[in-house]
mmCIF file with all atom_site columns, C-alpha atoms in Angstrom:
data_model
loop_
_atom_site.group_PDB
_atom_site.id
_atom_site.type_symbol
_atom_site.label_atom_id
_atom_site.label_alt_id
_atom_site.label_comp_id
_atom_site.label_asym_id
_atom_site.label_entity_id
_atom_site.label_seq_id
_atom_site.pdbx_PDB_ins_code
_atom_site.Cartn_x
_atom_site.Cartn_y
_atom_site.Cartn_z
_atom_site.occupancy
_atom_site.B_iso_or_equiv
_atom_site.pdbx_formal_charge
_atom_site.auth_seq_id
_atom_site.auth_comp_id
_atom_site.auth_asym_id
_atom_site.auth_atom_id
_atom_site.pdbx_PDB_model_num
ATOM 1   C CA . PHE A 1 1   ? -56.713 46.912 -125.523 1.00 94.00 ? 22  PHE A CA 1
ATOM 2   C CA . PHE A 1 2   ? -58.474 46.765 -122.141 1.00 95.00 ? 23  PHE A CA 1
ATOM 3   C CA . TYR A 1 3   ? -61.369 44.667 -123.447 1.00 96.00 ? 24  TYR A CA 1
ATOM 4   C CA . GLN A 1 4   ? -59.052 42.327 -125.351 1.00 97.00 ? 25  GLN A CA 1
ATOM 5   C CA . SER A 1 5   ? -56.904 41.903 -122.229 1.00 96.00 ? 26  SER A CA 1
ATOM 6   C CA . ALA A 1 6   ? -59.937 41.104 -120.087 1.00 97.00 ? 27  ALA A CA 1
ATOM 7   C CA . LEU A 1 7   ? -61.158 38.528 -122.616 1.00 97.00 ? 28  LEU A CA 1
ATOM 8   C CA . LYS A 1 8   ? -57.732 36.859 -122.711 1.00 96.00 ? 29  LYS A CA 1
ATOM 9   C CA . GLN A 1 9   ? -57.752 36.625 -118.920 1.00 95.00 ? 30  GLN A CA 1
ATOM 10  C CA . LEU A 1 10  ? -61.257 35.152 -118.853 1.00 96.00 ? 31  LEU A CA 1
ATOM 11  C CA . GLU A 1 11  ? -60.598 32.785 -121.756 1.00 97.00 ? 32  GLU A CA 1
ATOM 12  C CA . LEU A 1 12  ? -57.443 31.451 -120.096 1.00 96.00 ? 33  LEU A CA 1
ATOM 13  C CA . GLN A 1 13  ? -59.374 30.685 -116.910 1.00 96.00 ? 34  GLN A CA 1
ATOM 14  C CA . MET A 1 14  ? -62.223 28.970 -118.776 1.00 97.00 ? 35  MET A CA 1
ATOM 15  C CA . ASN A 1 15  ? -59.803 26.914 -120.880 1.00 97.00 ? 36  ASN A CA 1
ATOM 16  C CA . ILE A 1 16  ? -58.105 25.725 -117.678 1.00 96.00 ? 37  ILE A CA 1
ATOM 17  C CA . ILE A 1 17  ? -61.517 24.582 -116.399 1.00 97.00 ? 38  ILE A CA 1
ATOM 18  C CA . LYS A 1 18  ? -62.273 22.937 -119.758 1.00 97.00 ? 39  LYS A CA 1
ATOM 19  C CA . GLU A 1 19  ? -59.000 20.974 -119.693 1.00 97.00 ? 40  GLU A CA 1
ATOM 20  C CA . GLU A 1 20  ? -59.354 20.123 -115.993 1.00 96.00 ? 41  GLU A CA 1
ATOM 21  C CA . PHE A 1 21  ? -62.679 18.403 -116.605 1.00 96.00 ? 42  PHE A CA 1
ATOM 22  C CA . LYS A 1 22  ? -61.382 16.613 -119.683 1.00 95.00 ? 43  LYS A CA 1
ATOM 23  C CA . ILE A 1 23  ? -58.250 15.288 -117.950 1.00 96.00 ? 44  ILE A CA 1
ATOM 24  C CA . MET A 1 24  ? -59.332 14.822 -114.340 1.00 96.00 ? 45  MET A CA 1
ATOM 25  C CA . TYR A 1 25  ? -62.993 13.852 -114.739 1.00 94.00 ? 46  TYR A CA 1
ATOM 26  C CA . ASN A 1 26  ? -63.021 12.459 -118.293 1.00 94.00 ? 47  ASN A CA 1
ATOM 27  C CA . TYR A 1 27  ? -65.917 14.789 -119.114 1.00 93.00 ? 48  TYR A CA 1
ATOM 28  C CA . ASP A 1 28  ? -66.221 17.451 -121.803 1.00 94.00 ? 49  ASP A CA 1
ATOM 29  C CA . LEU A 1 29  ? -67.917 20.080 -119.670 1.00 96.00 ? 50  LEU A CA 1
ATOM 30  C CA . ILE A 1 30  ? -67.218 22.791 -122.257 1.00 97.00 ? 51  ILE A CA 1
ATOM 31  C CA . ASP A 1 31  ? -67.506 21.971 -125.942 1.00 97.00 ? 52  ASP A CA 1
ATOM 32  C CA . HIS A 1 32  ? -66.019 25.247 -127.150 1.00 97.00 ? 53  HIS A CA 1
ATOM 33  C CA . ILE A 1 33  ? -65.498 28.890 -126.306 1.00 98.00 ? 54  ILE A CA 1
ATOM 34  C CA . ASP A 1 34  ? -65.934 31.838 -128.664 1.00 97.00 ? 55  ASP A CA 1
ATOM 35  C CA . THR A 1 35  ? -64.853 35.385 -127.920 1.00 97.00 ? 56  THR A CA 1
ATOM 36  C CA . ARG A 1 36  ? -65.387 38.662 -129.719 1.00 96.00 ? 57  ARG A CA 1
ATOM 37  C CA . ILE A 1 37  ? -64.948 42.390 -129.375 1.00 96.00 ? 58  ILE A CA 1
ATOM 38  C CA . LYS A 1 38  ? -67.967 44.341 -130.629 1.00 94.00 ? 59  LYS A CA 1
ATOM 39  C CA . GLU A 1 39  ? -67.264 46.408 -133.734 1.00 92.00 ? 60  GLU A CA 1
ATOM 40  C CA . PRO A 1 40  ? -67.224 50.208 -133.190 1.00 89.00 ? 61  PRO A CA 1
ATOM 41  C CA . LYS A 1 41  ? -70.146 50.708 -135.608 1.00 91.00 ? 62  LYS A CA 1
ATOM 42  C CA . SER A 1 42  ? -72.202 48.160 -133.618 1.00 89.00 ? 63  SER A CA 1
ATOM 43  C CA . ILE A 1 43  ? -71.387 49.970 -130.384 1.00 90.00 ? 64  ILE A CA 1
ATOM 44  C CA . VAL A 1 44  ? -72.507 53.300 -131.870 1.00 90.00 ? 65  VAL A CA 1
ATOM 45  C CA . LYS A 1 45  ? -75.674 51.680 -133.257 1.00 90.00 ? 66  LYS A CA 1
ATOM 46  C CA . LYS A 1 46  ? -76.486 50.252 -129.814 1.00 91.00 ? 67  LYS A CA 1
ATOM 47  C CA . MET A 1 47  ? -75.890 53.614 -128.132 1.00 92.00 ? 68  MET A CA 1
ATOM 48  C CA . GLU A 1 48  ? -78.225 55.282 -130.642 1.00 91.00 ? 69  GLU A CA 1
ATOM 49  C CA . LYS A 1 49  ? -80.890 52.582 -130.168 1.00 90.00 ? 70  LYS A CA 1
ATOM 50  C CA . LYS A 1 50  ? -80.738 53.017 -126.369 1.00 91.00 ? 71  LYS A CA 1
ATOM 51  C CA . LYS A 1 51  ? -80.655 56.824 -126.806 1.00 92.00 ? 72  LYS A CA 1
ATOM 52  C CA . TYR A 1 52  ? -77.383 57.233 -124.892 1.00 92.00 ? 73  TYR A CA 1
ATOM 53  C CA . LYS A 1 53  ? -75.226 60.269 -125.544 1.00 91.00 ? 74  LYS A CA 1
ATOM 54  C CA . LYS A 1 54  ? -72.139 59.150 -127.435 1.00 90.00 ? 75  LYS A CA 1
ATOM 55  C CA . THR A 1 55  ? -69.596 59.768 -124.705 1.00 89.00 ? 76  THR A CA 1
ATOM 56  C CA . TYR A 1 56  ? -66.670 57.708 -123.520 1.00 87.00 ? 77  TYR A CA 1
ATOM 57  C CA . TYR A 1 57  ? -68.265 57.561 -120.060 1.00 89.00 ? 78  TYR A CA 1
ATOM 58  C CA . ASN A 1 58  ? -71.531 56.109 -121.444 1.00 88.00 ? 79  ASN A CA 1
ATOM 59  C CA . LEU A 1 59  ? -69.578 53.623 -123.532 1.00 87.00 ? 80  LEU A CA 1
ATOM 60  C CA . ILE A 1 60  ? -67.800 52.257 -120.443 1.00 88.00 ? 81  ILE A CA 1
ATOM 61  C CA . GLU A 1 61  ? -70.672 52.532 -117.974 1.00 90.00 ? 82  GLU A CA 1
ATOM 62  C CA . LYS A 1 62  ? -73.689 51.552 -120.058 1.00 91.00 ? 83  LYS A CA 1
ATOM 63  C CA . ILE A 1 63  ? -72.500 49.215 -122.795 1.00 91.00 ? 84  ILE A CA 1
ATOM 64  C CA . ASN A 1 64  ? -71.806 45.899 -121.086 1.00 93.00 ? 85  ASN A CA 1
ATOM 65  C CA . ASP A 1 65  ? -71.179 43.622 -124.057 1.00 94.00 ? 86  ASP A CA 1
ATOM 66  C CA . ILE A 1 66  ? -68.221 45.227 -125.828 1.00 95.00 ? 87  ILE A CA 1
ATOM 67  C CA . ALA A 1 67  ? -66.180 42.168 -124.825 1.00 97.00 ? 88  ALA A CA 1
ATOM 68  C CA . GLY A 1 68  ? -68.145 38.953 -125.174 1.00 97.00 ? 89  GLY A CA 1
ATOM 69  C CA . MET A 1 69  ? -67.540 35.300 -124.451 1.00 98.00 ? 90  MET A CA 1
ATOM 70  C CA . ARG A 1 70  ? -69.804 32.433 -125.424 1.00 98.00 ? 91  ARG A CA 1
ATOM 71  C CA . ILE A 1 71  ? -69.305 29.160 -123.571 1.00 98.00 ? 92  ILE A CA 1
ATOM 72  C CA . VAL A 1 72  ? -70.999 26.250 -125.320 1.00 98.00 ? 93  VAL A CA 1
ATOM 73  C CA . CYS A 1 73  ? -71.617 23.004 -123.466 1.00 97.00 ? 94  CYS A CA 1
ATOM 74  C CA . THR A 1 74  ? -73.441 19.764 -124.187 1.00 93.00 ? 95  THR A CA 1
ATOM 75  C CA . LEU A 1 75  ? -76.139 19.576 -121.529 1.00 95.00 ? 96  LEU A CA 1
ATOM 76  C CA . LYS A 1 76  ? -78.524 22.118 -120.019 1.00 95.00 ? 97  LYS A CA 1
ATOM 77  C CA . ASP A 1 77  ? -77.424 21.114 -116.486 1.00 94.00 ? 98  ASP A CA 1
ATOM 78  C CA . ASP A 1 78  ? -73.857 22.040 -117.423 1.00 96.00 ? 99  ASP A CA 1
ATOM 79  C CA . ILE A 1 79  ? -74.938 25.654 -117.994 1.00 97.00 ? 100 ILE A CA 1
ATOM 80  C CA . PHE A 1 80  ? -75.722 26.142 -114.312 1.00 97.00 ? 101 PHE A CA 1
ATOM 81  C CA . PHE A 1 81  ? -72.635 24.228 -113.219 1.00 97.00 ? 102 PHE A CA 1
ATOM 82  C CA . ILE A 1 82  ? -70.427 26.461 -115.383 1.00 98.00 ? 103 ILE A CA 1
ATOM 83  C CA . LYS A 1 83  ? -72.228 29.559 -114.058 1.00 98.00 ? 104 LYS A CA 1
ATOM 84  C CA . ASP A 1 84  ? -71.344 28.472 -110.515 1.00 98.00 ? 105 ASP A CA 1
ATOM 85  C CA . LEU A 1 85  ? -67.725 27.860 -111.538 1.00 97.00 ? 106 LEU A CA 1
ATOM 86  C CA . VAL A 1 86  ? -67.488 31.384 -112.997 1.00 97.00 ? 107 VAL A CA 1
ATOM 87  C CA . LYS A 1 87  ? -68.745 32.758 -109.677 1.00 97.00 ? 108 LYS A CA 1
ATOM 88  C CA . GLN A 1 88  ? -65.872 30.970 -107.911 1.00 96.00 ? 109 GLN A CA 1
ATOM 89  C CA . ILE A 1 89  ? -63.107 32.526 -110.028 1.00 94.00 ? 110 ILE A CA 1
ATOM 90  C CA . PRO A 1 90  ? -61.102 34.797 -107.706 1.00 91.00 ? 111 PRO A CA 1
ATOM 91  C CA . ASP A 1 91  ? -61.326 38.543 -108.375 1.00 93.00 ? 112 ASP A CA 1
ATOM 92  C CA . ILE A 1 92  ? -64.150 38.218 -110.926 1.00 96.00 ? 113 ILE A CA 1
ATOM 93  C CA . HIS A 1 93  ? -67.046 40.465 -109.908 1.00 97.00 ? 114 HIS A CA 1
ATOM 94  C CA . ILE A 1 94  ? -70.536 39.408 -110.985 1.00 97.00 ? 115 ILE A CA 1
ATOM 95  C CA . LEU A 1 95  ? -72.533 42.519 -111.871 1.00 97.00 ? 116 LEU A CA 1
ATOM 96  C CA . ASN A 1 96  ? -75.675 41.030 -113.391 1.00 97.00 ? 117 ASN A CA 1
ATOM 97  C CA . GLU A 1 97  ? -77.221 37.716 -114.405 1.00 98.00 ? 118 GLU A CA 1
ATOM 98  C CA . LYS A 1 98  ? -80.130 36.879 -116.687 1.00 98.00 ? 119 LYS A CA 1
ATOM 99  C CA . ASP A 1 99  ? -81.482 33.355 -116.866 1.00 98.00 ? 120 ASP A CA 1
ATOM 100 C CA . TYR A 1 100 ? -83.013 32.908 -120.299 1.00 97.00 ? 121 TYR A CA 1
ATOM 101 C CA . VAL A 1 101 ? -82.686 29.123 -119.872 1.00 97.00 ? 122 VAL A CA 1
ATOM 102 C CA . THR A 1 102 ? -85.337 28.833 -117.176 1.00 96.00 ? 123 THR A CA 1
ATOM 103 C CA . ASN A 1 103 ? -87.267 31.775 -118.672 1.00 96.00 ? 124 ASN A CA 1
ATOM 104 C CA . PRO A 1 104 ? -86.632 32.014 -122.432 1.00 95.00 ? 125 PRO A CA 1
ATOM 105 C CA . LYS A 1 105 ? -87.315 35.273 -124.249 1.00 94.00 ? 126 LYS A CA 1
ATOM 106 C CA . PRO A 1 106 ? -90.645 35.481 -126.136 1.00 92.00 ? 127 PRO A CA 1
ATOM 107 C CA . SER A 1 107 ? -88.676 34.930 -129.360 1.00 89.00 ? 128 SER A CA 1
ATOM 108 C CA . GLY A 1 108 ? -87.590 31.513 -128.048 1.00 91.00 ? 129 GLY A CA 1
ATOM 109 C CA . TYR A 1 109 ? -84.015 32.625 -127.327 1.00 94.00 ? 130 TYR A CA 1
ATOM 110 C CA . SER A 1 110 ? -82.412 30.634 -124.526 1.00 96.00 ? 131 SER A CA 1
ATOM 111 C CA . SER A 1 111 ? -79.032 31.218 -122.871 1.00 97.00 ? 132 SER A CA 1
ATOM 112 C CA . TYR A 1 112 ? -77.583 32.202 -119.501 1.00 98.00 ? 133 TYR A CA 1
ATOM 113 C CA . HIS A 1 113 ? -76.072 35.710 -119.469 1.00 98.00 ? 134 HIS A CA 1
ATOM 114 C CA . MET A 1 114 ? -73.641 37.156 -116.965 1.00 98.00 ? 135 MET A CA 1
ATOM 115 C CA . ILE A 1 115 ? -72.060 40.587 -116.884 1.00 98.00 ? 136 ILE A CA 1
ATOM 116 C CA . VAL A 1 116 ? -68.762 40.335 -115.041 1.00 98.00 ? 137 VAL A CA 1
ATOM 117 C CA . GLU A 1 117 ? -65.848 42.601 -114.244 1.00 97.00 ? 138 GLU A CA 1
ATOM 118 C CA . VAL A 1 118 ? -62.459 41.076 -114.973 1.00 97.00 ? 139 VAL A CA 1
ATOM 119 C CA . PRO A 1 119 ? -59.276 42.422 -113.373 1.00 96.00 ? 140 PRO A CA 1
ATOM 120 C CA . VAL A 1 120 ? -56.633 43.558 -115.841 1.00 95.00 ? 141 VAL A CA 1
ATOM 121 C CA . LYS A 1 121 ? -53.294 44.085 -114.146 1.00 94.00 ? 142 LYS A CA 1
ATOM 122 C CA . LEU A 1 122 ? -51.397 46.929 -115.786 1.00 94.00 ? 143 LEU A CA 1
ATOM 123 C CA . SER A 1 123 ? -47.897 48.081 -114.853 1.00 95.00 ? 144 SER A CA 1
ATOM 124 C CA . GLN A 1 124 ? -49.191 50.891 -112.605 1.00 95.00 ? 145 GLN A CA 1
ATOM 125 C CA . LYS A 1 125 ? -52.567 49.594 -111.416 1.00 96.00 ? 146 LYS A CA 1
ATOM 126 C CA . THR A 1 126 ? -55.352 47.059 -111.812 1.00 95.00 ? 147 THR A CA 1
ATOM 127 C CA . ILE A 1 127 ? -58.504 48.043 -113.658 1.00 95.00 ? 148 ILE A CA 1
ATOM 128 C CA . TYR A 1 128 ? -61.769 46.119 -113.876 1.00 96.00 ? 149 TYR A CA 1
ATOM 129 C CA . VAL A 1 129 ? -63.237 45.632 -117.341 1.00 96.00 ? 150 VAL A CA 1
ATOM 130 C CA . LYS A 1 130 ? -66.798 44.517 -118.074 1.00 97.00 ? 151 LYS A CA 1
ATOM 131 C CA . CYS A 1 131 ? -67.391 41.412 -120.179 1.00 98.00 ? 152 CYS A CA 1
ATOM 132 C CA . GLU A 1 132 ? -70.554 39.583 -121.104 1.00 98.00 ? 153 GLU A CA 1
ATOM 133 C CA . ILE A 1 133 ? -70.586 35.798 -120.760 1.00 98.00 ? 154 ILE A CA 1
ATOM 134 C CA . GLN A 1 134 ? -73.242 33.727 -122.509 1.00 98.00 ? 155 GLN A CA 1
ATOM 135 C CA . ILE A 1 135 ? -73.533 30.062 -121.559 1.00 98.00 ? 156 ILE A CA 1
ATOM 136 C CA . ARG A 1 136 ? -75.655 27.751 -123.704 1.00 97.00 ? 157 ARG A CA 1
ATOM 137 C CA . THR A 1 137 ? -75.907 24.236 -125.073 1.00 97.00 ? 158 THR A CA 1
ATOM 138 C CA . LEU A 1 138 ? -74.874 23.204 -128.573 1.00 96.00 ? 159 LEU A CA 1
ATOM 139 C CA . ALA A 1 139 ? -78.541 23.015 -129.576 1.00 95.00 ? 160 ALA A CA 1
ATOM 140 C CA . MET A 1 140 ? -79.288 26.483 -128.151 1.00 96.00 ? 161 MET A CA 1
ATOM 141 C CA . ASP A 1 141 ? -76.224 27.839 -129.925 1.00 96.00 ? 162 ASP A CA 1
ATOM 142 C CA . PHE A 1 142 ? -77.358 26.398 -133.258 1.00 95.00 ? 163 PHE A CA 1
ATOM 143 C CA . TRP A 1 143 ? -80.833 27.949 -132.843 1.00 93.00 ? 164 TRP A CA 1
ATOM 144 C CA . ALA A 1 144 ? -79.460 31.346 -131.764 1.00 92.00 ? 165 ALA A CA 1
ATOM 145 C CA . SER A 1 145 ? -77.026 31.467 -134.703 1.00 92.00 ? 166 SER A CA 1
ATOM 146 C CA . PHE A 1 146 ? -79.729 30.545 -137.180 1.00 89.00 ? 167 PHE A CA 1
ATOM 147 C CA . GLU A 1 147 ? -82.267 32.987 -135.702 1.00 87.00 ? 168 GLU A CA 1
ATOM 148 C CA . HIS A 1 148 ? -79.674 35.781 -135.774 1.00 82.00 ? 169 HIS A CA 1
ATOM 149 C CA . LYS A 1 149 ? -78.950 35.152 -139.476 1.00 82.00 ? 170 LYS A CA 1
ATOM 150 C CA . VAL A 1 150 ? -82.644 35.042 -140.362 1.00 81.00 ? 171 VAL A CA 1
ATOM 151 C CA . LYS A 1 151 ? -83.704 38.093 -138.327 1.00 75.00 ? 172 LYS A CA 1
ATOM 152 C CA . TYR A 1 152 ? -80.707 40.400 -138.215 1.00 71.00 ? 173 TYR A CA 1
ATOM 153 C CA . LYS A 1 153 ? -78.325 39.597 -141.051 1.00 62.00 ? 174 LYS A CA 1
ATOM 154 C CA . THR A 1 154 ? -80.785 40.096 -143.876 1.00 64.00 ? 175 THR A CA 1
ATOM 155 C CA . GLU A 1 155 ? -82.514 43.066 -145.454 1.00 64.00 ? 176 GLU A CA 1
ATOM 156 C CA . GLN A 1 156 ? -85.898 41.314 -145.448 1.00 67.00 ? 177 GLN A CA 1
ATOM 157 C CA . GLU A 1 157 ? -88.427 41.694 -142.640 1.00 74.00 ? 178 GLU A CA 1
ATOM 158 C CA . VAL A 1 158 ? -89.257 38.393 -140.917 1.00 74.00 ? 179 VAL A CA 1
ATOM 159 C CA . ASN A 1 159 ? -92.978 37.662 -141.116 1.00 80.00 ? 180 ASN A CA 1
ATOM 160 C CA . LYS A 1 160 ? -95.120 36.475 -138.192 1.00 85.00 ? 181 LYS A CA 1
ATOM 161 C CA . LYS A 1 161 ? -95.334 32.909 -139.535 1.00 87.00 ? 182 LYS A CA 1
ATOM 162 C CA . THR A 1 162 ? -91.539 32.580 -139.633 1.00 84.00 ? 183 THR A CA 1
ATOM 163 C CA . SER A 1 163 ? -91.206 34.122 -136.163 1.00 85.00 ? 184 SER A CA 1
ATOM 164 C CA . LYS A 1 164 ? -93.765 31.650 -134.828 1.00 90.00 ? 185 LYS A CA 1
ATOM 165 C CA . GLU A 1 165 ? -91.916 28.743 -136.436 1.00 90.00 ? 186 GLU A CA 1
ATOM 166 C CA . LEU A 1 166 ? -88.652 29.926 -134.862 1.00 90.00 ? 187 LEU A CA 1
ATOM 167 C CA . VAL A 1 167 ? -90.360 29.938 -131.443 1.00 90.00 ? 188 VAL A CA 1
ATOM 168 C CA . ASN A 1 168 ? -91.682 26.415 -132.117 1.00 91.00 ? 189 ASN A CA 1
ATOM 169 C CA . CYS A 1 169 ? -88.178 25.264 -133.057 1.00 91.00 ? 190 CYS A CA 1
ATOM 170 C CA . ALA A 1 170 ? -86.803 26.797 -129.846 1.00 93.00 ? 191 ALA A CA 1
ATOM 171 C CA . LYS A 1 171 ? -89.381 24.834 -127.834 1.00 92.00 ? 192 LYS A CA 1
ATOM 172 C CA . MET A 1 172 ? -88.388 21.619 -129.646 1.00 93.00 ? 193 MET A CA 1
ATOM 173 C CA . ILE A 1 173 ? -84.732 22.340 -128.877 1.00 93.00 ? 194 ILE A CA 1
ATOM 174 C CA . SER A 1 174 ? -85.568 22.831 -125.204 1.00 92.00 ? 195 SER A CA 1
ATOM 175 C CA . LYS A 1 175 ? -87.346 19.455 -125.160 1.00 92.00 ? 196 LYS A CA 1
ATOM 176 C CA . PHE A 1 176 ? -84.361 17.920 -126.965 1.00 92.00 ? 197 PHE A CA 1
ATOM 177 C CA . ASP A 1 177 ? -81.969 19.364 -124.358 1.00 93.00 ? 198 ASP A CA 1
ATOM 178 C CA . ASP A 1 178 ? -84.165 17.967 -121.563 1.00 91.00 ? 199 ASP A CA 1
ATOM 179 C CA . LYS A 1 179 ? -84.197 14.538 -123.265 1.00 91.00 ? 200 LYS A CA 1
ATOM 180 C CA . MET A 1 180 ? -80.398 14.534 -123.470 1.00 91.00 ? 201 MET A CA 1
ATOM 181 C CA . ILE A 1 181 ? -80.218 15.085 -119.694 1.00 87.00 ? 202 ILE A CA 1
ATOM 182 C CA . SER A 1 182 ? -82.582 12.162 -119.076 1.00 86.00 ? 203 SER A CA 1
ATOM 183 C CA . LEU A 1 183 ? -80.498 9.927  -121.374 1.00 85.00 ? 204 LEU A CA 1
ATOM 184 C CA . LYS A 1 184 ? -77.335 10.847 -119.494 1.00 80.00 ? 205 LYS A CA 1
ATOM 185 C CA . ASN A 1 185 ? -79.024 10.075 -116.176 1.00 76.00 ? 206 ASN A CA 1
ATOM 186 C CA . ILE A 1 186 ? -80.016 6.581  -117.374 1.00 72.00 ? 207 ILE A CA 1
ATOM 187 C CA . GLN A 1 187 ? -76.350 5.480  -117.484 1.00 62.00 ? 208 GLN A CA 1
#
């Protein structure tokens, strides 16, 4: 309930920003927004992988991505603009940021990650709930979805050749994203 409430709050705010840019600036800053609550079995699996004791305290304190939001935009520059907009939302606390856009993971993965605390106003008090925000371009999102299916949603082990090809594709996507920015700047 708490995580779902926090996501609703965050999604409402991001949809307001999305519509504002569409109506007031005639620009589709945000292509789409996806949200999800991590499945209990995935939470347990993550706790086991990280060797955390399976306690309610560890769940709340150490697992930061139970509630997740993915904001997908068109251009790489928009990622950093959206990140700055998130930082301006009143009462949202930024706990952590990881810039995998400027510094992609060795696998080729590229996205901007933020761990935030979102206020959830209950009848008796306000609590802050952690959510993970991922901001990426359409091209990055396509690559990440494909890579996830190939590496994690199959029983087969991915060989080194396939992993290398995925990294090469990620580099091509980064060049493509950079080219899109230069085309926009020509106008």
